PDB file of C-alpha atoms in Angstrom:
ATOM      1  CA  MET A   1      92.251 116.620  61.795  1.00 76.00           C
ATOM      2  CA  GLY A   2      94.438 118.006  64.544  1.00 92.00           C
ATOM      3  CA  GLN A   3      94.678 117.061  68.187  1.00 96.00           C
ATOM      4  CA  VAL A   4      95.604 118.713  71.458  1.00 98.00           C
ATOM      5  CA  LEU A   5      96.834 116.646  74.397  1.00 98.00           C
ATOM      6  CA  LEU A   6      96.572 118.347  77.784  1.00 98.00           C
ATOM      7  CA  VAL A   7      99.047 116.873  80.278  1.00 98.00           C
ATOM      8  CA  ARG A   8      98.834 117.826  83.919  1.00 98.00           C
ATOM      9  CA  HIS A   9     102.191 118.589  85.540  1.00 98.00           C
ATOM     10  CA  GLY A  10     103.929 116.128  87.839  1.00 98.00           C
ATOM     11  CA  GLN A  11     103.464 116.209  91.594  1.00 96.00           C
ATOM     12  CA  ALA A  12     104.565 119.499  93.113  1.00 94.00           C
ATOM     13  CA  SER A  13     105.983 120.069  96.612  1.00 87.00           C
ATOM     14  CA  TRP A  14     102.950 120.244  98.881  1.00 74.00           C
ATOM     15  CA  GLY A  15     103.826 121.590 102.317  1.00 68.00           C
ATOM     16  CA  ALA A  16     107.233 122.897 101.229  1.00 67.00           C
ATOM     17  CA  ALA A  17     108.341 126.529 101.269  1.00 67.00           C
ATOM     18  CA  ASP A  18     107.931 126.638  97.481  1.00 76.00           C
ATOM     19  CA  TYR A  19     105.031 124.572  96.151  1.00 81.00           C
ATOM     20  CA  ASP A  20     106.024 125.283  92.545  1.00 89.00           C
ATOM     21  CA  VAL A  21     108.827 122.693  92.487  1.00 93.00           C
ATOM     22  CA  LEU A  22     108.453 119.129  91.252  1.00 96.00           C
ATOM     23  CA  SER A  23     108.887 116.510  93.948  1.00 95.00           C
ATOM     24  CA  GLU A  24     111.030 113.480  93.192  1.00 95.00           C
ATOM     25  CA  THR A  25     107.798 111.604  92.477  1.00 97.00           C
ATOM     26  CA  GLY A  26     106.782 114.423  90.128  1.00 97.00           C
ATOM     27  CA  ARG A  27     110.019 114.148  88.199  1.00 97.00           C
ATOM     28  CA  ARG A  28     109.551 110.392  87.813  1.00 98.00           C
ATOM     29  CA  GLN A  29     105.954 110.934  86.674  1.00 98.00           C
ATOM     30  CA  ALA A  30     107.148 113.385  84.011  1.00 98.00           C
ATOM     31  CA  GLU A  31     109.589 110.849  82.615  1.00 98.00           C
ATOM     32  CA  VAL A  32     106.895 108.150  82.639  1.00 98.00           C
ATOM     33  CA  VAL A  33     104.421 110.226  80.643  1.00 98.00           C
ATOM     34  CA  GLY A  34     107.170 111.192  78.211  1.00 98.00           C
ATOM     35  CA  ARG A  35     107.954 107.553  77.520  1.00 98.00           C
ATOM     36  CA  ALA A  36     104.230 106.821  77.164  1.00 98.00           C
ATOM     37  CA  LEU A  37     103.968 109.507  74.470  1.00 98.00           C
ATOM     38  CA  ALA A  38     107.233 108.660  72.721  1.00 97.00           C
ATOM     39  CA  ASP A  39     105.465 107.423  69.571  1.00 96.00           C
ATOM     40  CA  LEU A  40     103.768 110.792  69.172  1.00 96.00           C
ATOM     41  CA  ALA A  41     105.328 113.301  66.775  1.00 95.00           C
ATOM     42  CA  PRO A  42     104.067 116.662  68.071  1.00 97.00           C
ATOM     43  CA  ASP A  43     104.190 119.763  65.911  1.00 97.00           C
ATOM     44  CA  VAL A  44     104.291 121.977  68.976  1.00 97.00           C
ATOM     45  CA  VAL A  45     104.903 121.432  72.696  1.00 98.00           C
ATOM     46  CA  VAL A  46     103.541 124.138  74.977  1.00 98.00           C
ATOM     47  CA  HIS A  47     103.828 124.751  78.721  1.00 98.00           C
ATOM     48  CA  GLY A  48     102.575 127.382  81.119  1.00 97.00           C
ATOM     49  CA  ALA A  49     104.832 129.844  82.924  1.00 97.00           C
ATOM     50  CA  MET A  50     104.901 127.926  86.208  1.00 96.00           C
ATOM     51  CA  ALA A  51     108.072 126.034  87.095  1.00 96.00           C
ATOM     52  CA  ARG A  52     106.234 122.746  87.680  1.00 96.00           C
ATOM     53  CA  GLN A  53     104.689 122.974  84.202  1.00 98.00           C
ATOM     54  CA  ARG A  54     107.951 123.905  82.489  1.00 98.00           C
ATOM     55  CA  ASP A  55     109.991 121.242  84.276  1.00 98.00           C
ATOM     56  CA  THR A  56     107.419 118.546  83.514  1.00 98.00           C
ATOM     57  CA  ALA A  57     107.535 119.544  79.847  1.00 98.00           C
ATOM     58  CA  GLU A  58     111.326 119.435  79.739  1.00 98.00           C
ATOM     59  CA  LEU A  59     111.604 116.051  81.469  1.00 98.00           C
ATOM     60  CA  ALA A  60     108.802 114.506  79.409  1.00 98.00           C
ATOM     61  CA  ALA A  61     110.164 115.839  76.119  1.00 98.00           C
ATOM     62  CA  ALA A  62     113.615 114.448  76.903  1.00 98.00           C
ATOM     63  CA  ALA A  63     112.159 111.048  77.836  1.00 98.00           C
ATOM     64  CA  ALA A  64     110.055 111.010  74.659  1.00 98.00           C
ATOM     65  CA  GLY A  65     112.986 112.004  72.468  1.00 98.00           C
ATOM     66  CA  TRP A  66     111.173 115.006  70.979  1.00 97.00           C
ATOM     67  CA  SER A  67     113.295 117.628  69.238  1.00 93.00           C
ATOM     68  CA  VAL A  68     110.578 120.247  68.772  1.00 96.00           C
ATOM     69  CA  PRO A  69     111.255 123.467  70.749  1.00 95.00           C
ATOM     70  CA  LEU A  70     109.157 124.106  73.850  1.00 97.00           C
ATOM     71  CA  VAL A  71     106.860 127.132  73.714  1.00 98.00           C
ATOM     72  CA  LEU A  72     105.801 129.131  76.773  1.00 98.00           C
ATOM     73  CA  ASP A  73     102.171 130.278  76.877  1.00 98.00           C
ATOM     74  CA  ALA A  74     101.046 131.709  80.211  1.00 98.00           C
ATOM     75  CA  ARG A  75      97.405 131.234  79.252  1.00 98.00           C
ATOM     76  CA  TRP A  76      97.901 127.654  80.472  1.00 98.00           C
ATOM     77  CA  ASP A  77      98.878 128.745  84.003  1.00 98.00           C
ATOM     78  CA  GLU A  78      96.877 127.472  86.958  1.00 96.00           C
ATOM     79  CA  MET A  79      94.575 129.877  88.775  1.00 94.00           C
ATOM     80  CA  ASP A  80      96.113 131.786  91.672  1.00 92.00           C
ATOM     81  CA  HIS A  81      95.155 129.395  94.461  1.00 87.00           C
ATOM     82  CA  LEU A  82      96.870 131.528  97.115  1.00 87.00           C
ATOM     83  CA  ALA A  83      94.711 134.537  96.232  1.00 91.00           C
ATOM     84  CA  MET A  84      91.661 132.286  96.180  1.00 92.00           C
ATOM     85  CA  LEU A  85      92.458 130.936  99.646  1.00 91.00           C
ATOM     86  CA  ASP A  86      93.220 134.434 100.961  1.00 91.00           C
ATOM     87  CA  ARG A  87      89.629 135.459 100.341  1.00 92.00           C
ATOM     88  CA  GLN A  88      88.131 132.458 102.115  1.00 89.00           C
ATOM     89  CA  PRO A  89      88.237 132.547 105.940  1.00 86.00           C
ATOM     90  CA  ALA A  90      89.855 129.393 107.305  1.00 82.00           C
ATOM     91  CA  GLU A  91      88.106 127.400 110.012  1.00 82.00           C
ATOM     92  CA  HIS A  92      91.351 125.894 111.312  1.00 81.00           C
ATOM     93  CA  THR A  93      94.091 127.584 113.313  1.00 76.00           C
ATOM     94  CA  GLY A  94      97.794 127.201 112.659  1.00 77.00           C
ATOM     95  CA  GLU A  95      99.227 125.133 109.820  1.00 80.00           C
ATOM     96  CA  PRO A  96      96.449 122.950 108.325  1.00 80.00           C
ATOM     97  CA  ASP A  97      96.806 119.223 107.895  1.00 83.00           C
ATOM     98  CA  ARG A  98      95.798 117.657 104.578  1.00 80.00           C
ATOM     99  CA  ARG A  99      92.159 117.161 105.603  1.00 86.00           C
ATOM    100  CA  GLN A 100      91.825 120.728 106.871  1.00 89.00           C
ATOM    101  CA  PHE A 101      93.542 122.140 103.799  1.00 85.00           C
ATOM    102  CA  GLN A 102      91.231 120.187 101.481  1.00 86.00           C
ATOM    103  CA  ALA A 103      88.122 121.509 103.235  1.00 89.00           C
ATOM    104  CA  TRP A 104      89.497 125.069 103.089  1.00 90.00           C
ATOM    105  CA  PHE A 105      90.431 124.703  99.416  1.00 89.00           C
ATOM    106  CA  GLU A 106      87.006 123.334  98.479  1.00 90.00           C
ATOM    107  CA  ALA A 107      85.249 126.199 100.266  1.00 92.00           C
ATOM    108  CA  ALA A 108      87.525 128.722  98.538  1.00 94.00           C
ATOM    109  CA  THR A 109      86.816 127.118  95.168  1.00 94.00           C
ATOM    110  CA  GLN A 110      83.063 127.301  95.756  1.00 94.00           C
ATOM    111  CA  ARG A 111      83.361 131.007  96.565  1.00 95.00           C
ATOM    112  CA  TRP A 112      85.538 131.716  93.526  1.00 95.00           C
ATOM    113  CA  THR A 113      83.312 129.843  91.079  1.00 95.00           C
ATOM    114  CA  SER A 114      79.976 131.039  92.522  1.00 94.00           C
ATOM    115  CA  GLY A 115      79.873 134.218  90.438  1.00 93.00           C
ATOM    116  CA  GLU A 116      78.829 136.194  93.520  1.00 95.00           C
ATOM    117  CA  HIS A 117      82.258 137.657  94.320  1.00 95.00           C
ATOM    118  CA  ASP A 118      83.909 138.129  90.918  1.00 95.00           C
ATOM    119  CA  ASP A 119      84.898 141.723  91.629  1.00 95.00           C
ATOM    120  CA  THR A 120      86.978 140.639  94.653  1.00 94.00           C
ATOM    121  CA  TYR A 121      89.467 138.629  92.585  1.00 95.00           C
ATOM    122  CA  ASP A 122      92.239 139.829  90.273  1.00 94.00           C
ATOM    123  CA  GLU A 123      91.172 136.986  87.974  1.00 96.00           C
ATOM    124  CA  SER A 124      87.588 135.812  88.322  1.00 96.00           C
ATOM    125  CA  PHE A 125      86.542 132.293  87.393  1.00 96.00           C
ATOM    126  CA  PRO A 126      84.950 133.433  84.083  1.00 96.00           C
ATOM    127  CA  ALA A 127      88.149 135.323  83.202  1.00 97.00           C
ATOM    128  CA  PHE A 128      90.266 132.283  84.059  1.00 97.00           C
ATOM    129  CA  ARG A 129      88.105 130.020  81.910  1.00 97.00           C
ATOM    130  CA  GLU A 130      88.204 132.394  78.934  1.00 97.00           C
ATOM    131  CA  ARG A 131      91.992 132.704  79.250  1.00 98.00           C
ATOM    132  CA  VAL A 132      92.367 128.929  79.042  1.00 98.00           C
ATOM    133  CA  LEU A 133      89.968 128.670  76.111  1.00 97.00           C
ATOM    134  CA  ALA A 134      91.935 131.352  74.261  1.00 98.00           C
ATOM    135  CA  GLY A 135      95.070 129.257  74.726  1.00 98.00           C
ATOM    136  CA  LEU A 136      93.232 126.231  73.376  1.00 97.00           C
ATOM    137  CA  ALA A 137      91.828 128.134  70.396  1.00 95.00           C
ATOM    138  CA  ALA A 138      95.358 129.195  69.444  1.00 95.00           C
ATOM    139  CA  LEU A 139      96.257 125.526  68.869  1.00 95.00           C
ATOM    140  CA  THR A 140      93.370 124.472  66.634  1.00 90.00           C
ATOM    141  CA  GLU A 141      95.498 124.806  63.491  1.00 89.00           C
ATOM    142  CA  ALA A 142      98.727 123.513  65.054  1.00 90.00           C
ATOM    143  CA  GLY A 143      98.460 119.879  63.944  1.00 93.00           C
ATOM    144  CA  THR A 144      99.402 117.795  66.966  1.00 97.00           C
ATOM    145  CA  ALA A 145      99.984 119.876  70.088  1.00 97.00           C
ATOM    146  CA  VAL A 146     101.000 118.729  73.565  1.00 98.00           C
ATOM    147  CA  VAL A 147     100.309 121.156  76.403  1.00 98.00           C
ATOM    148  CA  PHE A 148     101.807 120.818  79.886  1.00 98.00           C
ATOM    149  CA  THR A 149      99.446 122.598  82.242  1.00 98.00           C
ATOM    150  CA  SER A 150      97.552 122.108  85.525  1.00 97.00           C
ATOM    151  CA  GLY A 151      94.353 120.530  86.788  1.00 96.00           C
ATOM    152  CA  GLY A 152      92.305 123.726  86.695  1.00 96.00           C
ATOM    153  CA  PRO A 153      92.904 124.492  83.005  1.00 98.00           C
ATOM    154  CA  VAL A 154      92.316 120.835  82.090  1.00 98.00           C
ATOM    155  CA  ALA A 155      88.961 120.850  83.886  1.00 97.00           C
ATOM    156  CA  ALA A 156      88.024 124.248  82.452  1.00 97.00           C
ATOM    157  CA  ALA A 157      88.658 123.101  78.888  1.00 98.00           C
ATOM    158  CA  ALA A 158      86.914 119.764  79.390  1.00 97.00           C
ATOM    159  CA  THR A 159      83.769 121.195  80.942  1.00 97.00           C
ATOM    160  CA  ARG A 160      83.407 123.857  78.246  1.00 96.00           C
ATOM    161  CA  LEU A 161      83.750 121.263  75.473  1.00 96.00           C
ATOM    162  CA  MET A 162      81.141 119.088  77.211  1.00 95.00           C
ATOM    163  CA  GLU A 163      78.920 122.170  77.539  1.00 94.00           C
ATOM    164  CA  ALA A 164      78.793 121.423  81.252  1.00 94.00           C
ATOM    165  CA  GLY A 165      78.390 124.044  83.940  1.00 90.00           C
ATOM    166  CA  THR A 166      80.452 125.309  86.825  1.00 95.00           C
ATOM    167  CA  ALA A 167      79.338 122.448  89.065  1.00 94.00           C
ATOM    168  CA  ALA A 168      81.036 120.010  86.681  1.00 96.00           C
ATOM    169  CA  TYR A 169      84.274 122.010  86.876  1.00 96.00           C
ATOM    170  CA  VAL A 170      84.186 121.867  90.679  1.00 94.00           C
ATOM    171  CA  ARG A 171      83.779 118.078  90.527  1.00 94.00           C
ATOM    172  CA  LEU A 172      86.391 117.427  87.822  1.00 96.00           C
ATOM    173  CA  ALA A 173      89.262 119.702  88.826  1.00 94.00           C
ATOM    174  CA  PRO A 174      90.213 117.804  92.024  1.00 92.00           C
ATOM    175  CA  VAL A 175      90.364 114.402  90.295  1.00 95.00           C
ATOM    176  CA  VAL A 176      92.854 115.293  87.553  1.00 97.00           C
ATOM    177  CA  VAL A 177      95.772 112.922  88.130  1.00 98.00           C
ATOM    178  CA  ASN A 178      99.343 114.203  87.965  1.00 98.00           C
ATOM    179  CA  THR A 179     100.684 113.644  84.403  1.00 98.00           C
ATOM    180  CA  SER A 180      97.312 112.384  83.179  1.00 98.00           C
ATOM    181  CA  VAL A 181      96.432 113.054  79.530  1.00 98.00           C
ATOM    182  CA  THR A 182      93.230 114.664  78.247  1.00 98.00           C
ATOM    183  CA  ARG A 183      92.690 114.432  74.478  1.00 98.00           C
ATOM    184  CA  ILE A 184      90.905 116.944  72.276  1.00 97.00           C
ATOM    185  CA  VAL A 185      90.503 116.677  68.511  1.00 96.00           C
ATOM    186  CA  SER A 186      89.999 119.538  66.072  1.00 88.00           C
ATOM    187  CA  GLY A 187      88.051 118.871  62.903  1.00 82.00           C
ATOM    188  CA  ARG A 188      85.231 120.145  60.726  1.00 80.00           C
ATOM    189  CA  ARG A 189      82.879 120.076  63.720  1.00 82.00           C
ATOM    190  CA  GLY A 190      85.260 122.178  65.779  1.00 86.00           C
ATOM    191  CA  LEU A 191      86.851 120.984  69.006  1.00 93.00           C
ATOM    192  CA  SER A 192      85.689 117.728  70.586  1.00 95.00           C
ATOM    193  CA  LEU A 193      86.725 116.118  73.865  1.00 97.00           C
ATOM    194  CA  VAL A 194      87.547 112.456  73.190  1.00 96.00           C
ATOM    195  CA  SER A 195      89.037 111.449  76.556  1.00 97.00           C
ATOM    196  CA  PHE A 196      89.587 112.943  79.991  1.00 98.00           C
ATOM    197  CA  ASN A 197      92.217 112.208  82.641  1.00 98.00           C
ATOM    198  CA  GLU A 198      93.842 109.151  81.014  1.00 98.00           C
ATOM    199  CA  HIS A 199      96.381 107.800  83.508  1.00 98.00           C
ATOM    200  CA  GLN A 200      96.814 104.099  82.795  1.00 97.00           C
ATOM    201  CA  HIS A 201     100.484 104.852  82.049  1.00 98.00           C
ATOM    202  CA  VAL A 202     101.060 105.973  85.663  1.00 98.00           C
ATOM    203  CA  PRO A 203     102.151 103.090  87.939  1.00 97.00           C
ATOM    204  CA  ARG A 204     100.125 102.737  91.119  1.00 96.00           C
ATOM    205  CA  GLU A 205     103.102 103.701  93.271  1.00 97.00           C
ATOM    206  CA  LEU A 206     103.352 107.019  91.384  1.00 97.00           C
ATOM    207  CA  LEU A 207      99.632 107.846  91.351  1.00 97.00           C
ATOM    208  CA  THR A 208      98.985 111.263  92.961  1.00 96.00           C
ATOM    209  CA  TYR A 209      96.378 114.007  92.731  1.00 91.00           C
ATOM    210  CA  ARG A 210      98.226 116.981  94.239  1.00 82.00           C
TER     211      ARG A 210
END
């Protein structure tokens, strides 16, 4: 029986010129999850193409003491949230605060996942979900795999394995904690979700969702 551990990246730089950079908190989170997984002996460690995913993988692997090479697989990238937001008119003016941004993001997510506007996106929600599932399928024979990815792919994989619908994805994606661990096992019955969003290893002072 094999297993796949999906680890969300550490906190990125919300509000900065480049979001795709780990904050200092994000770097500490990456080291914490690495130490928490130090007893694991992964056969493969995978990360998406985004800097926050790669850097989390590198910091965690160093903290865990793993010697296995890191493998890039862009199928584990997050959806293009900027393109998603671009297609959703904003109700605020100027730079949004956190509350305004959250409302805008939720509305944009509803539009993207509705299935009513798929032809307006370079990557529709169904295409995104199938991309992630293809990345997961590639690891079913890999023994123990650790994947450093983002909240969207974690939620997409979890909801498919639970045979839940789009509404479940919309509810789960925002609650994926930075550097949380979601566990999937591969056996004779195929892939099974055994836990979602484990984050007891994250100290309260490092607990973040974005």
